[in-house]
Amino acid sequence: MQDKDCIFCKIASHEIPTNVVYEDEHVIAFDDMEPLMPVHTLIIPKDHYRDIADDVPEEALGHVFAAVKKVAEIKGVREDGFRLMVNTGENASQSVKHFHVHMLGGGWMPRPNDQDWGPNATNAAERHPRA
Ligand code: DGP
């Protein structure tokens, strides 16, 4: 299933060209256009699901996560490590409503509880004294 208005569906069908890192029958991976790290690749199912909580069949979840190791090897982050991130819905600031997994790597990243999670974070008093 595709959504004709979805940018990631257009990437999956090659209607919009992009920097393809890996592709198989079910999945396509491509570099994020706004990289947060030296390696920042998105892995998506070719079928359209709004997010990971959108009744994604187990097979589709399996295809996406089975691609992780392959993409990590292609991007050269398998040995040193990487982080996966799946923004889901409003509170996670998901901007593209097509389920995708971010792979971040190419350098050290702090653990999430060392990061600044904004004014609603449990550590907001130290980080955002006026929030
Ligand atoms: P998220 O906030 O989790 O929905 O992240 C969506 C990411 O998708 C964001 O980091 C930017 C990236 N992105 C959005 N549109 C495009 C596009 O057309 N091409 C590429 N390569 N990346 C895109």
PDB file of C-alpha atoms and ligand atoms in Angstrom:
ATOM      1  CA  MET A   1       0.000   0.000   0.000  1.00  0.00           C
ATOM      2  CA  GLN A   2       1.209   3.466  -0.873  1.00  0.00           C
ATOM      3  CA  ASP A   3      -0.028   6.922   0.073  1.00  0.00           C
ATOM      4  CA  LYS A   4       0.174   9.138  -3.010  1.00  0.00           C
ATOM      5  CA  ASP A   5       0.827  12.228  -0.874  1.00  0.00           C
ATOM      6  CA  CYS A   6       3.604  10.665   1.212  1.00  0.00           C
ATOM      7  CA  ILE A   7       7.155  11.812   0.515  1.00  0.00           C
ATOM      8  CA  PHE A   8       8.667   8.544   1.750  1.00  0.00           C
ATOM      9  CA  CYS A   9       6.314   6.519  -0.475  1.00  0.00           C
ATOM     10  CA  LYS A  10       7.615   8.592  -3.387  1.00  0.00           C
ATOM     11  CA  ILE A  11      11.184   7.812  -2.340  1.00  0.00           C
ATOM     12  CA  ALA A  12      10.323   4.100  -1.958  1.00  0.00           C
ATOM     13  CA  SER A  13       8.889   3.997  -5.483  1.00  0.00           C
ATOM     14  CA  HIS A  14      11.828   6.024  -6.894  1.00  0.00           C
ATOM     15  CA  GLU A  15       9.437   8.756  -7.993  1.00  0.00           C
ATOM     16  CA  ILE A  16      11.759  11.060  -6.038  1.00  0.00           C
ATOM     17  CA  PRO A  17      15.442  10.207  -6.460  1.00  0.00           C
ATOM     18  CA  THR A  18      17.507   9.893  -3.318  1.00  0.00           C
ATOM     19  CA  ASN A  19      20.786   8.536  -2.006  1.00  0.00           C
ATOM     20  CA  VAL A  20      19.839   4.851  -1.675  1.00  0.00           C
ATOM     21  CA  VAL A  21      22.012   2.965   0.800  1.00  0.00           C
ATOM     22  CA  TYR A  22      20.213  -0.395   0.692  1.00  0.00           C
ATOM     23  CA  GLU A  23      17.109  -1.763  -0.973  1.00  0.00           C
ATOM     24  CA  ASP A  24      15.281  -5.055  -1.183  1.00  0.00           C
ATOM     25  CA  GLU A  25      11.743  -6.135  -2.015  1.00  0.00           C
ATOM     26  CA  HIS A  26      10.270  -4.796   1.226  1.00  0.00           C
ATOM     27  CA  VAL A  27      12.584  -2.092   2.525  1.00  0.00           C
ATOM     28  CA  ILE A  28      14.587   0.896   1.361  1.00  0.00           C
ATOM     29  CA  ALA A  29      17.279   2.780   3.292  1.00  0.00           C
ATOM     30  CA  PHE A  30      18.555   6.225   2.362  1.00  0.00           C
ATOM     31  CA  ASP A  31      20.556   9.008   3.948  1.00  0.00           C
ATOM     32  CA  ASP A  32      18.634  11.612   5.930  1.00  0.00           C
ATOM     33  CA  MET A  33      18.684  15.023   4.243  1.00  0.00           C
ATOM     34  CA  GLU A  34      19.173  16.748   7.621  1.00  0.00           C
ATOM     35  CA  PRO A  35      21.886  14.588   9.191  1.00  0.00           C
ATOM     36  CA  LEU A  36      22.345  14.801  12.958  1.00  0.00           C
ATOM     37  CA  MET A  37      25.481  12.649  12.883  1.00  0.00           C
ATOM     38  CA  PRO A  38      28.118  11.709  10.267  1.00  0.00           C
ATOM     39  CA  VAL A  39      26.018   8.600   9.623  1.00  0.00           C
ATOM     40  CA  HIS A  40      22.291   9.281   9.586  1.00  0.00           C
ATOM     41  CA  THR A  41      20.330   6.806   7.503  1.00  0.00           C
ATOM     42  CA  LEU A  42      16.605   6.114   7.461  1.00  0.00           C
ATOM     43  CA  ILE A  43      15.261   2.587   7.048  1.00  0.00           C
ATOM     44  CA  ILE A  44      11.631   2.378   5.945  1.00  0.00           C
ATOM     45  CA  PRO A  45       9.151  -0.253   4.808  1.00  0.00           C
ATOM     46  CA  LYS A  46       8.062   0.269   1.199  1.00  0.00           C
ATOM     47  CA  ASP A  47       4.451  -0.093   2.310  1.00  0.00           C
ATOM     48  CA  HIS A  48       2.921   2.921   3.993  1.00  0.00           C
ATOM     49  CA  TYR A  49       2.278   2.863   7.757  1.00  0.00           C
ATOM     50  CA  ARG A  50       1.793   6.114   9.635  1.00  0.00           C
ATOM     51  CA  ASP A  51       4.102   5.048  12.463  1.00  0.00           C
ATOM     52  CA  ILE A  52       5.349   1.975  14.298  1.00  0.00           C
ATOM     53  CA  ALA A  53       2.081   1.832  16.274  1.00  0.00           C
ATOM     54  CA  ASP A  54      -0.055   1.822  13.115  1.00  0.00           C
ATOM     55  CA  ASP A  55      -0.856  -1.925  13.013  1.00  0.00           C
ATOM     56  CA  VAL A  56       2.372  -2.697  11.205  1.00  0.00           C
ATOM     57  CA  PRO A  57       2.377  -6.452  10.457  1.00  0.00           C
ATOM     58  CA  GLU A  58       5.102  -8.423  12.219  1.00  0.00           C
ATOM     59  CA  GLU A  59       6.537  -9.395   8.841  1.00  0.00           C
ATOM     60  CA  ALA A  60       7.004  -5.747   7.904  1.00  0.00           C
ATOM     61  CA  LEU A  61       8.624  -4.999  11.270  1.00  0.00           C
ATOM     62  CA  GLY A  62      10.884  -7.981  10.697  1.00  0.00           C
ATOM     63  CA  HIS A  63      11.919  -6.786   7.256  1.00  0.00           C
ATOM     64  CA  VAL A  64      12.810  -3.336   8.571  1.00  0.00           C
ATOM     65  CA  PHE A  65      14.808  -4.591  11.549  1.00  0.00           C
ATOM     66  CA  ALA A  66      16.470  -7.338   9.532  1.00  0.00           C
ATOM     67  CA  ALA A  67      17.880  -4.595   7.325  1.00  0.00           C
ATOM     68  CA  VAL A  68      19.547  -2.870  10.289  1.00  0.00           C
ATOM     69  CA  LYS A  69      22.657  -5.062  10.342  1.00  0.00           C
ATOM     70  CA  LYS A  70      23.075  -4.828   6.569  1.00  0.00           C
ATOM     71  CA  VAL A  71      22.763  -1.037   6.592  1.00  0.00           C
ATOM     72  CA  ALA A  72      25.168  -0.789   9.554  1.00  0.00           C
ATOM     73  CA  GLU A  73      27.733  -2.807   7.617  1.00  0.00           C
ATOM     74  CA  ILE A  74      27.279  -0.751   4.456  1.00  0.00           C
ATOM     75  CA  LYS A  75      27.620   2.499   6.427  1.00  0.00           C
ATOM     76  CA  GLY A  76      30.638   1.188   8.375  1.00  0.00           C
ATOM     77  CA  VAL A  77      29.127   1.546  11.844  1.00  0.00           C
ATOM     78  CA  ARG A  78      28.630  -2.145  12.663  1.00  0.00           C
ATOM     79  CA  GLU A  79      31.788  -2.390  14.785  1.00  0.00           C
ATOM     80  CA  ASP A  80      31.848   0.951  16.590  1.00  0.00           C
ATOM     81  CA  GLY A  81      28.123   1.044  17.198  1.00  0.00           C
ATOM     82  CA  PHE A  82      25.114   3.120  16.354  1.00  0.00           C
ATOM     83  CA  ARG A  83      21.797   4.269  17.745  1.00  0.00           C
ATOM     84  CA  LEU A  84      18.320   3.529  16.397  1.00  0.00           C
ATOM     85  CA  MET A  85      15.543   6.044  16.942  1.00  0.00           C
ATOM     86  CA  VAL A  86      11.869   5.732  16.014  1.00  0.00           C
ATOM     87  CA  ASN A  87      10.018   8.993  16.541  1.00  0.00           C
ATOM     88  CA  THR A  88       6.333   8.199  16.962  1.00  0.00           C
ATOM     89  CA  GLY A  89       3.594  10.804  17.053  1.00  0.00           C
ATOM     90  CA  GLU A  90       3.346  14.357  18.263  1.00  0.00           C
ATOM     91  CA  ASN A  91       5.230  14.088  21.552  1.00  0.00           C
ATOM     92  CA  ALA A  92       8.218  12.607  19.754  1.00  0.00           C
ATOM     93  CA  SER A  93       8.153  15.322  17.068  1.00  0.00           C
ATOM     94  CA  GLN A  94       7.617  12.819  14.256  1.00  0.00           C
ATOM     95  CA  SER A  95       7.610  14.958  11.134  1.00  0.00           C
ATOM     96  CA  VAL A  96       7.174  12.415   8.335  1.00  0.00           C
ATOM     97  CA  LYS A  97       4.137  10.205   8.886  1.00  0.00           C
ATOM     98  CA  HIS A  98       5.589   7.071   7.316  1.00  0.00           C
ATOM     99  CA  PHE A  99       7.156   4.618   9.799  1.00  0.00           C
ATOM    100  CA  HIS A 100      10.928   4.957   9.694  1.00  0.00           C
ATOM    101  CA  VAL A 101      13.917   3.982  11.778  1.00  0.00           C
ATOM    102  CA  HIS A 102      16.766   6.469  12.131  1.00  0.00           C
ATOM    103  CA  MET A 103      20.260   4.954  12.271  1.00  0.00           C
ATOM    104  CA  LEU A 104      22.694   7.395  13.863  1.00  0.00           C
ATOM    105  CA  GLY A 105      26.420   6.827  14.148  1.00  0.00           C
ATOM    106  CA  GLY A 106      29.881   7.744  13.022  1.00  0.00           C
ATOM    107  CA  GLY A 107      30.866   9.159  16.400  1.00  0.00           C
ATOM    108  CA  TRP A 108      30.158   8.977  20.122  1.00  0.00           C
ATOM    109  CA  MET A 109      26.728  10.018  21.339  1.00  0.00           C
ATOM    110  CA  PRO A 110      25.755  10.651  24.950  1.00  0.00           C
ATOM    111  CA  ARG A 111      23.199   8.388  26.557  1.00  0.00           C
ATOM    112  CA  PRO A 112      19.721   9.914  26.179  1.00  0.00           C
ATOM    113  CA  ASN A 113      19.546  10.902  29.860  1.00  0.00           C
ATOM    114  CA  ASP A 114      22.618  13.084  29.334  1.00  0.00           C
ATOM    115  CA  GLN A 115      20.894  15.000  26.584  1.00  0.00           C
ATOM    116  CA  ASP A 116      18.688  18.036  26.711  1.00  0.00           C
ATOM    117  CA  TRP A 117      15.160  16.773  26.142  1.00  0.00           C
ATOM    118  CA  GLY A 118      13.533  20.193  26.382  1.00  0.00           C
ATOM    119  CA  PRO A 119      11.330  21.977  28.903  1.00  0.00           C
ATOM    120  CA  ASN A 120       9.249  18.883  29.780  1.00  0.00           C
ATOM    121  CA  ALA A 121      12.246  16.721  30.675  1.00  0.00           C
ATOM    122  CA  THR A 122      12.740  15.457  34.217  1.00  0.00           C
ATOM    123  CA  ASN A 123      16.019  17.391  34.288  1.00  0.00           C
ATOM    124  CA  ALA A 124      14.421  20.567  32.931  1.00  0.00           C
ATOM    125  CA  ALA A 125      14.979  22.544  36.139  1.00  0.00           C
ATOM    126  CA  GLU A 126      18.757  22.405  35.663  1.00  0.00           C
ATOM    127  CA  ARG A 127      18.699  22.789  31.915  1.00  0.00           C
ATOM    128  CA  HIS A 128      15.837  25.259  31.536  1.00  0.00           C
ATOM    129  CA  PRO A 129      15.789  27.289  34.764  1.00  0.00           C
ATOM    130  CA  ARG A 130      13.123  29.663  33.476  1.00  0.00           C
ATOM    131  CA  ALA A 131      10.877  27.011  31.893  1.00  0.00           C
TER     132      ALA A 131
HETATM  133  P1  DGP B   1      11.127  12.332  11.981  1.00  0.00           P
HETATM  134  O1  DGP B   1      11.214  13.557  12.821  1.00  0.00           O
HETATM  135  O2  DGP B   1      11.506  11.122  12.809  1.00  0.00           O
HETATM  136  O3  DGP B   1       9.813  12.186  11.285  1.00  0.00           O
HETATM  137  O4  DGP B   1      12.275  12.461  10.898  1.00  0.00           O
HETATM  138  C1  DGP B   1      12.072  12.575   9.520  1.00  0.00           C
HETATM  139  C2  DGP B   1      13.412  12.754   8.890  1.00  0.00           C
HETATM  140  O5  DGP B   1      13.261  12.641   7.480  1.00  0.00           O
HETATM  141  C3  DGP B   1      14.103  14.080   9.149  1.00  0.00           C
HETATM  142  O6  DGP B   1      15.322  13.837   9.842  1.00  0.00           O
HETATM  143  C4  DGP B   1      14.386  14.663   7.758  1.00  0.00           C
HETATM  144  C5  DGP B   1      14.171  13.490   6.849  1.00  0.00           C
HETATM  145  N1  DGP B   1      13.573  13.807   5.558  1.00  0.00           N
HETATM  146  C6  DGP B   1      12.388  14.444   5.353  1.00  0.00           C
HETATM  147  N2  DGP B   1      12.124  14.543   4.041  1.00  0.00           N
HETATM  148  C7  DGP B   1      13.171  13.949   3.396  1.00  0.00           C
HETATM  149  C8  DGP B   1      13.469  13.740   2.019  1.00  0.00           C
HETATM  150  O7  DGP B   1      12.730  14.113   1.112  1.00  0.00           O
HETATM  151  N3  DGP B   1      14.649  13.106   1.734  1.00  0.00           N
HETATM  152  C9  DGP B   1      15.488  12.684   2.732  1.00  0.00           C
HETATM  153  N4  DGP B   1      16.616  12.057   2.349  1.00  0.00           N
HETATM  154  N5  DGP B   1      15.231  12.854   4.047  1.00  0.00           N
HETATM  155  C10 DGP B   1      14.081  13.484   4.359  1.00  0.00           C
END
